[in-house]
Coordinates of C-alpha atoms in Angstrom, one line a residue:
Chain T
M1 CA -55.3 -17.7 -10.2
E2 CA -53.3 -15.4 -8.1
F3 CA -49.6 -14.4 -8.4
T4 CA -47.8 -13.2 -5.1
Y5 CA -45.4 -10.4 -4.7
E6 CA -42.8 -10.9 -2.2
D7 CA -40.8 -7.6 -1.3
L8 CA -37.4 -9.3 -1.2
T9 CA -34.0 -7.5 -1.7
A10 CA -31.5 -9.2 -4.1
D11 CA -29.5 -10.2 -1.2
E12 CA -32.5 -12.0 0.4
Y13 CA -33.4 -13.7 -2.6
H14 CA -29.8 -15.1 -3.1
H15 CA -29.7 -16.0 0.5
R16 CA -32.9 -17.9 0.2
V17 CA -31.5 -19.7 -3.0
A18 CA -28.4 -20.6 -1.0
V19 CA -30.5 -22.2 1.8
Y20 CA -33.0 -24.2 -0.3
Q21 CA -31.1 -25.2 -3.3
P22 CA -28.8 -27.8 -1.3
L23 CA -31.9 -29.1 0.5
T24 CA -33.6 -29.9 -2.8
A25 CA -30.5 -31.4 -4.4
A26 CA -30.1 -33.5 -1.2
L27 CA -33.6 -34.7 -1.6
R28 CA -33.3 -35.6 -5.3
E29 CA -30.4 -37.8 -4.4
L30 CA -32.6 -39.5 -1.7
L31 CA -35.3 -40.0 -4.3
D32 CA -32.9 -41.7 -6.5
A33 CA -31.4 -43.9 -3.7
V34 CA -35.1 -45.0 -2.6
I35 CA -35.7 -46.4 -5.9
R36 CA -32.2 -48.1 -6.3
T37 CA -31.3 -49.3 -2.7
E38 CA -30.7 -53.1 -2.0
V39 CA -29.8 -52.6 1.8
D40 CA -31.3 -54.9 4.4
D41 CA -34.8 -54.2 5.9
A42 CA -33.6 -52.8 9.2
T43 CA -31.7 -50.2 7.3
V44 CA -35.0 -49.4 5.2
H45 CA -36.8 -49.2 8.3
S46 CA -34.4 -46.8 10.0
A47 CA -34.3 -44.6 6.9
T48 CA -38.2 -44.4 7.0
E49 CA -38.1 -43.2 10.5
T50 CA -35.4 -40.8 10.0
I51 CA -37.2 -39.2 7.0
S52 CA -40.4 -38.9 8.9
E53 CA -38.5 -37.2 11.7
V54 CA -37.0 -34.6 9.2
T55 CA -40.4 -34.1 7.8
A56 CA -41.9 -33.3 11.3
A57 CA -39.1 -30.8 11.9
L58 CA -39.7 -29.0 8.6
R59 CA -43.4 -29.0 9.1
A60 CA -43.1 -27.2 12.5
Q61 CA -43.7 -24.1 10.6
Q62 CA -45.1 -24.1 7.0
I63 CA -47.4 -22.3 4.5
P64 CA -51.1 -23.7 4.5
G65 CA -51.1 -24.8 0.8
A66 CA -49.0 -25.0 -2.3
Y67 CA -46.0 -22.7 -2.9
G68 CA -47.8 -20.8 -5.6
V69 CA -45.9 -18.5 -8.0
R70 CA -44.2 -15.5 -6.5
H71 CA -42.5 -12.5 -7.9
T72 CA -40.0 -10.2 -6.1
A73 CA -40.7 -6.5 -6.1
E74 CA -37.8 -6.2 -8.5
G75 CA -39.3 -8.8 -11.0
R76 CA -37.5 -12.0 -10.2
G77 CA -39.7 -15.0 -10.9
M78 CA -40.0 -17.6 -8.0
A79 CA -42.0 -20.6 -9.3
W80 CA -40.1 -22.6 -6.7
G81 CA -42.8 -25.3 -6.2
N82 CA -43.2 -25.9 -10.0
A83 CA -43.0 -29.5 -10.9
V84 CA -40.6 -29.1 -13.6
I85 CA -38.3 -26.0 -12.8
G86 CA -39.0 -25.6 -9.1
L87 CA -36.2 -24.8 -6.9
R88 CA -37.8 -26.3 -3.8
N89 CA -39.5 -29.2 -5.7
A90 CA -37.5 -32.4 -5.8
I91 CA -39.9 -33.8 -8.5
A92 CA -38.3 -31.2 -10.8
P93 CA -35.2 -32.5 -12.6
P94 CA -35.1 -29.3 -12.4
L95 CA -35.0 -28.1 -15.9
T96 CA -33.2 -24.9 -16.7
V97 CA -34.7 -23.1 -19.6
V98 CA -32.3 -21.0 -21.6
R99 CA -34.0 -18.3 -23.5
G100 CA -32.6 -16.5 -26.7
S101 CA -34.3 -13.7 -28.4
V102 CA -37.8 -14.2 -30.2
T103 CA -35.9 -13.6 -33.4
D104 CA -33.6 -16.6 -33.0
P105 CA -34.1 -19.8 -34.8
V106 CA -34.3 -21.6 -31.5
V107 CA -36.0 -19.3 -29.0
A108 CA -35.5 -21.4 -26.0
H109 CA -33.6 -24.7 -25.0
A110 CA -33.0 -26.9 -22.1
D111 CA -30.3 -29.5 -21.4
V112 CA -31.2 -32.0 -18.6
E113 CA -29.9 -35.4 -17.4
L114 CA -32.8 -37.8 -16.5
G115 CA -32.1 -40.5 -13.9
A116 CA -33.8 -43.5 -12.5
A117 CA -36.9 -41.5 -11.1
Y118 CA -38.1 -40.6 -14.6
E119 CA -38.3 -44.2 -16.0
G120 CA -41.1 -45.6 -18.0
P121 CA -40.1 -48.4 -20.1
P122 CA -37.0 -50.3 -18.9
G123 CA -34.0 -47.9 -19.0
H124 CA -36.0 -45.3 -20.9
V125 CA -37.8 -42.1 -20.2
H126 CA -41.4 -42.3 -19.3
G127 CA -43.6 -41.1 -22.4
G128 CA -45.3 -38.8 -20.0
V129 CA -42.3 -37.4 -18.6
V130 CA -41.3 -36.4 -22.2
S131 CA -44.6 -34.5 -22.4
L132 CA -44.2 -33.0 -19.0
L133 CA -40.8 -31.4 -20.1
F134 CA -42.2 -30.3 -23.6
D135 CA -45.1 -28.6 -21.9
Q136 CA -42.7 -26.4 -19.9
V137 CA -40.2 -25.6 -22.6
L138 CA -42.9 -24.7 -25.1
G139 CA -44.7 -22.6 -22.5
E140 CA -41.7 -20.6 -21.7
A141 CA -40.9 -20.2 -25.4
A142 CA -44.6 -19.0 -26.0
S143 CA -44.4 -16.6 -22.9
M144 CA -41.2 -14.8 -24.0
T145 CA -42.9 -11.6 -24.8
G146 CA -43.5 -11.3 -21.0
L147 CA -47.2 -12.4 -21.1
P148 CA -47.9 -15.5 -19.1
S149 CA -49.5 -18.0 -21.2
Y150 CA -51.3 -21.2 -20.6
T151 CA -51.5 -24.5 -22.5
G152 CA -54.4 -24.8 -25.0
T153 CA -53.4 -28.0 -26.7
L154 CA -50.4 -30.1 -26.7
T155 CA -49.4 -32.7 -29.1
I156 CA -46.4 -35.1 -28.9
R157 CA -45.1 -37.5 -31.5
Y158 CA -42.8 -40.3 -30.2
L159 CA -40.3 -41.2 -32.8
R160 CA -38.4 -43.6 -30.8
P161 CA -37.8 -44.5 -27.2
T162 CA -35.7 -41.8 -25.2
P163 CA -33.0 -43.4 -23.1
L164 CA -32.4 -42.2 -19.7
G165 CA -29.4 -40.0 -19.5
P166 CA -28.6 -36.5 -21.0
L167 CA -31.0 -34.9 -23.5
R168 CA -31.8 -31.5 -25.1
I169 CA -35.1 -29.8 -26.1
E170 CA -35.1 -27.1 -28.6
A171 CA -38.2 -24.8 -29.0
F172 CA -39.3 -22.5 -31.6
T173 CA -42.3 -20.2 -32.1
P174 CA -43.3 -20.1 -35.7
E175 CA -46.5 -18.2 -35.2
R176 CA -47.9 -15.5 -32.9
D177 CA -51.3 -14.0 -33.4
G178 CA -52.6 -11.8 -30.6
R179 CA -53.2 -13.8 -27.5
K180 CA -52.3 -17.1 -29.4
T181 CA -48.8 -18.6 -29.9
L182 CA -48.0 -21.7 -31.6
A183 CA -44.8 -23.3 -30.4
R184 CA -42.8 -26.4 -31.6
A185 CA -40.1 -28.3 -30.0
A186 CA -37.8 -31.4 -30.5
M187 CA -36.2 -33.7 -28.0
L188 CA -32.7 -34.7 -29.0
V189 CA -30.3 -37.4 -27.7
D190 CA -26.8 -37.2 -29.1
G191 CA -28.2 -34.9 -31.9
A192 CA -30.9 -37.3 -33.0
V193 CA -34.7 -36.4 -32.5
T194 CA -36.5 -38.8 -30.3
A195 CA -39.7 -36.9 -30.0
E196 CA -41.4 -33.9 -31.4
A197 CA -44.0 -31.5 -30.0
E198 CA -46.5 -28.8 -30.8
G199 CA -48.6 -26.7 -28.5
L200 CA -50.9 -24.0 -28.7
F201 CA -50.6 -21.4 -25.8
I202 CA -52.9 -18.7 -24.9
S203 CA -52.4 -15.7 -22.8
P204 CA -55.5 -14.7 -20.6
R205 CA -57.5 -11.7 -21.8
G206 CA -56.6 -8.3 -20.6
M207 CA -53.2 -9.2 -19.3
T208 CA -50.2 -7.0 -19.7
P209 CA -46.6 -8.0 -19.6
L210 CA -45.6 -8.1 -15.8
H211 CA -41.7 -7.9 -16.3
P212 CA -39.0 -9.6 -18.2
F213 CA -39.1 -12.7 -15.9
A214 CA -42.9 -13.3 -16.0
G215 CA -42.5 -16.4 -18.3
E216 CA -40.6 -18.2 -15.5
S217 CA -43.8 -18.0 -13.6
R218 CA -45.5 -21.0 -15.3
Chain E
M1 CA -35.6 -52.7 -24.0
E2 CA -35.4 -55.5 -21.5
F3 CA -38.0 -56.7 -19.1
T4 CA -36.6 -58.6 -15.9
Y5 CA -38.0 -61.7 -14.4
E6 CA -37.6 -62.1 -10.6
D7 CA -38.3 -65.4 -9.1
L8 CA -40.1 -64.1 -6.0
T9 CA -42.8 -66.1 -4.1
A10 CA -46.2 -64.3 -3.3
D11 CA -44.9 -64.2 0.3
E12 CA -41.5 -62.4 -0.8
Y13 CA -43.5 -60.0 -3.1
H14 CA -45.8 -58.8 -0.3
H15 CA -43.0 -58.6 2.1
R16 CA -41.2 -56.2 -0.1
V17 CA -44.2 -54.2 -0.7
A18 CA -44.7 -53.9 3.3
V19 CA -41.0 -52.8 3.4
Y20 CA -40.9 -50.2 0.5
Q21 CA -44.4 -48.8 0.6
P22 CA -43.9 -46.9 3.9
L23 CA -40.4 -45.6 2.9
T24 CA -41.8 -44.1 -0.4
A25 CA -44.8 -42.8 1.7
A26 CA -42.6 -41.1 4.0
L27 CA -40.6 -39.6 1.2
R28 CA -43.6 -38.1 -0.5
E29 CA -44.4 -36.3 2.8
L30 CA -41.0 -35.1 3.0
L31 CA -41.1 -33.8 -0.6
D32 CA -44.1 -31.9 0.2
A33 CA -42.7 -30.4 3.5
V34 CA -39.5 -29.3 1.7
I35 CA -41.7 -27.1 -0.7
R36 CA -43.9 -25.7 2.2
T37 CA -41.7 -25.3 5.0
E38 CA -40.9 -22.0 6.6
V39 CA -38.5 -23.1 9.5
D40 CA -35.2 -21.1 10.4
D41 CA -32.1 -21.7 8.3
A42 CA -30.5 -23.8 11.0
T43 CA -33.4 -26.3 10.8
V44 CA -33.0 -26.3 7.0
H45 CA -29.3 -27.0 7.2
S46 CA -29.8 -29.7 9.6
A47 CA -32.6 -31.2 7.6
T48 CA -30.0 -31.3 4.5
E49 CA -27.5 -33.1 6.3
T50 CA -29.8 -35.6 7.8
I51 CA -31.1 -36.3 4.3
S52 CA -27.8 -36.9 2.9
E53 CA -26.8 -39.1 5.8
V54 CA -29.9 -41.4 5.0
T55 CA -29.1 -41.4 1.3
A56 CA -25.6 -42.5 2.0
A57 CA -26.9 -45.3 4.2
L58 CA -29.3 -46.3 1.6
R59 CA -26.5 -46.3 -1.2
A60 CA -24.4 -48.6 0.7
Q61 CA -25.7 -51.3 -1.5
Q62 CA -27.6 -50.4 -4.7
I63 CA -28.4 -51.6 -8.3
P64 CA -26.0 -49.9 -10.8
G65 CA -28.7 -48.2 -12.7
A66 CA -32.5 -47.5 -13.0
Y67 CA -35.0 -50.1 -11.4
G68 CA -36.3 -51.4 -14.9
V69 CA -39.5 -53.1 -15.1
R70 CA -39.7 -56.6 -13.4
H71 CA -42.1 -59.5 -13.3
T72 CA -42.3 -62.1 -10.8
A73 CA -42.4 -65.8 -12.1
E74 CA -46.1 -65.8 -11.3
G75 CA -46.8 -62.9 -13.4
R76 CA -47.1 -59.8 -11.0
G77 CA -45.8 -56.6 -12.6
M78 CA -43.3 -54.7 -10.6
A79 CA -42.9 -51.3 -12.4
W80 CA -41.7 -50.0 -9.1
G81 CA -39.4 -47.4 -10.5
N82 CA -42.1 -46.0 -12.8
A83 CA -42.5 -42.2 -12.6
V84 CA -46.4 -42.3 -12.4
I85 CA -47.3 -45.5 -10.7
G86 CA -43.9 -46.6 -9.0
L87 CA -44.1 -48.1 -5.6
R88 CA -40.6 -47.0 -4.8
N89 CA -40.8 -43.7 -6.8
A90 CA -41.6 -40.8 -4.8
I91 CA -42.3 -38.6 -8.0
A92 CA -45.3 -40.9 -8.6
P93 CA -48.4 -39.7 -6.8
P94 CA -48.8 -42.8 -7.0
L95 CA -51.4 -43.3 -9.6
T96 CA -53.5 -46.5 -9.3
V97 CA -55.2 -47.4 -12.4
V98 CA -58.2 -49.5 -12.0
R99 CA -59.1 -51.6 -15.0
G100 CA -62.5 -53.0 -15.9
S101 CA -63.2 -55.1 -18.9
V102 CA -62.3 -54.2 -22.6
T103 CA -66.1 -54.2 -23.3
D104 CA -66.9 -51.6 -20.4
P105 CA -67.6 -48.1 -21.5
V106 CA -64.9 -46.8 -19.4
V107 CA -62.0 -49.5 -19.6
A108 CA -59.7 -48.0 -16.9
H109 CA -59.9 -45.1 -14.5
A110 CA -57.8 -43.6 -11.7
D111 CA -58.6 -41.5 -8.7
V112 CA -55.7 -39.3 -7.2
E113 CA -55.2 -36.4 -5.2
L114 CA -52.4 -34.0 -6.1
G115 CA -50.7 -31.7 -3.7
A116 CA -48.0 -28.9 -3.7
A117 CA -45.6 -31.1 -5.6
Y118 CA -47.6 -31.1 -8.9
E119 CA -48.1 -27.2 -9.1
G120 CA -47.8 -25.2 -12.3
P121 CA -49.9 -22.0 -12.2
P122 CA -50.7 -20.9 -8.7
G123 CA -52.8 -23.5 -7.0
H124 CA -53.3 -25.5 -10.1
V125 CA -52.0 -28.6 -11.5
H126 CA -49.0 -28.2 -13.9
G127 CA -50.1 -28.6 -17.7
G128 CA -47.3 -31.2 -18.1
V129 CA -48.3 -33.3 -15.0
V130 CA -51.8 -33.3 -16.7
S131 CA -50.3 -34.9 -19.8
L132 CA -48.0 -37.2 -17.6
L133 CA -51.1 -38.9 -15.9
F134 CA -53.0 -39.1 -19.1
D135 CA -50.1 -40.9 -20.9
Q136 CA -50.2 -43.6 -18.2
V137 CA -53.7 -44.1 -17.8
L138 CA -54.3 -44.2 -21.7
G139 CA -51.3 -46.6 -22.1
E140 CA -52.7 -49.0 -19.3
A141 CA -56.2 -48.8 -21.2
A142 CA -54.4 -49.6 -24.5
S143 CA -52.5 -52.5 -23.2
M144 CA -55.4 -54.3 -21.5
T145 CA -55.2 -57.1 -24.0
G146 CA -51.9 -58.0 -22.2
L147 CA -49.6 -56.6 -24.9
P148 CA -47.2 -54.0 -23.8
S149 CA -47.8 -50.9 -26.0
Y150 CA -45.9 -47.7 -26.4
T151 CA -47.1 -44.1 -27.0
G152 CA -47.0 -43.2 -30.6
T153 CA -48.8 -39.9 -30.3
L154 CA -50.5 -38.0 -27.4
T155 CA -52.8 -35.0 -27.8
I156 CA -54.0 -33.1 -24.7
R157 CA -56.8 -30.4 -24.9
Y158 CA -56.9 -28.2 -22.0
L159 CA -60.4 -27.0 -21.3
R160 CA -59.8 -25.0 -18.1
P161 CA -57.1 -25.0 -15.4
T162 CA -57.3 -28.2 -13.0
P163 CA -57.0 -27.3 -9.3
L164 CA -54.8 -29.0 -7.1
G165 CA -56.8 -31.6 -5.0
P166 CA -58.9 -34.8 -5.8
L167 CA -59.2 -35.7 -9.5
R168 CA -60.3 -38.6 -11.7
I169 CA -59.3 -39.9 -15.0
E170 CA -61.6 -42.1 -17.2
A171 CA -60.3 -43.8 -20.3
F172 CA -61.8 -45.3 -23.2
T173 CA -60.4 -47.4 -26.3
P174 CA -62.7 -46.7 -29.0
E175 CA -60.5 -48.3 -31.8
R176 CA -58.3 -51.4 -31.8
D177 CA -56.6 -52.3 -35.2
G178 CA -53.8 -55.1 -34.9
R179 CA -50.9 -53.6 -33.1
K180 CA -52.5 -50.2 -33.0
T181 CA -55.0 -48.9 -30.3
L182 CA -56.6 -45.5 -30.0
A183 CA -57.5 -44.5 -26.5
R184 CA -59.3 -41.4 -25.3
A185 CA -59.6 -40.1 -21.8
A186 CA -61.0 -37.3 -19.8
M187 CA -59.8 -35.6 -16.6
L188 CA -62.5 -34.7 -14.1
V189 CA -62.9 -32.4 -11.1
D190 CA -66.1 -32.7 -9.2
G191 CA -67.6 -34.4 -12.3
A192 CA -66.6 -31.5 -14.6
V193 CA -64.0 -32.1 -17.4
T194 CA -61.0 -30.0 -17.0
A195 CA -59.0 -31.7 -20.0
E196 CA -59.3 -34.4 -22.6
A197 CA -56.7 -36.7 -24.2
E198 CA -56.3 -38.9 -27.3
G199 CA -53.3 -41.3 -27.7
L200 CA -52.2 -43.7 -30.4
F201 CA -50.6 -46.8 -28.8
I202 CA -48.5 -49.2 -30.7
S203 CA -47.4 -52.8 -29.6
P204 CA -44.0 -53.8 -30.7
R205 CA -44.0 -56.2 -33.7
G206 CA -43.8 -60.0 -32.8
M207 CA -44.6 -59.7 -29.2
T208 CA -47.2 -61.9 -27.5
P209 CA -49.2 -61.2 -24.3
L210 CA -46.8 -61.9 -21.5
H211 CA -49.5 -62.4 -18.6
P212 CA -52.6 -60.6 -17.4
F213 CA -50.6 -57.9 -15.7
A214 CA -48.2 -57.0 -18.4
G215 CA -49.8 -53.6 -18.9
E216 CA -48.7 -52.6 -15.4
S217 CA -45.2 -52.7 -16.8
R218 CA -45.2 -49.4 -19.0

């Protein structure tokens, strides 16, 4: 599993953010529109054709595989293909995980609003999406020491259905023991807990903290 | 939580599949291209504009909220907005869960190929995506009696990183007790298990089986 270093200046980094963030944001809107549209068949066919033309234009030059996880020389994490936080991945809501200090009661939290694309039961968040978001936030909480860490086990307890709309995830790390970190989190809607999670995260043997942003690389 | 009935004939149902499946398939390609493209800024800007135009065309007429879970009068499940199996949801790989009989050793399985959009660690499936897929397959295995069922608890054990590419999920239901069903599953790559899952699924009180396809409605 290889991390990639890109020798980007801060200016180049911000330039790329400015180019790709609007593209992904536009694509997220299209994703939502494709689920909810009720236009006539001709408009759907025309949309299908145009989408394929845009894809062909973008594929004229592309990397051979997945985006990977990159870091700039100055230590910025660029997990831009990541399924939960990726700046270039329209599947990602995206989640922005805000980290406090390892000594804070809540070491990491995220506020996010989930729309039609995250549905499972009617009007509610898919149970698997709940676990998807928990895994990311727990993992980022666990890797706050700067060591990348991977999920060993993950347990979710669903207390009640989580409605689509705004929600908050708060994570804690009650125990750290060498390469192992136990992390817990709660999902809240209007201050009430809808689901709880616990994960055991493990840092690979022999790794040293890369830089302060290493945790963004999950 | 309300399920919607749509009075569609079989012909109308198949017509809608024929209209929307290519649209969603084209959008999945675009999602992948947006992550992997290396074209110049002008092409990215132009793509962004075109995508917004297509969105506007599709939004000219749309349902007010999420797609919901619909059934035709003859009992076909249409969970077309579903984040894992939805025919109109480009976030969904999509997963097609194949069901056997409740007496088979493997009661449900799914084969799927995951690309760049499902990445977590470099070149590998996001741990949260692993849990997302498990939740769906376990839930469908649990609801094979025709009763919709919801996830109570879900535990994933990650044995090794799952590489992007083709994978298989196999599910079992070792215990059924009234409204509760225990389901277990394994994720396999080239025949080797990369992760295991166990879930407890609960059917709402007082529900009766809707029809043979009810399980597709999760």
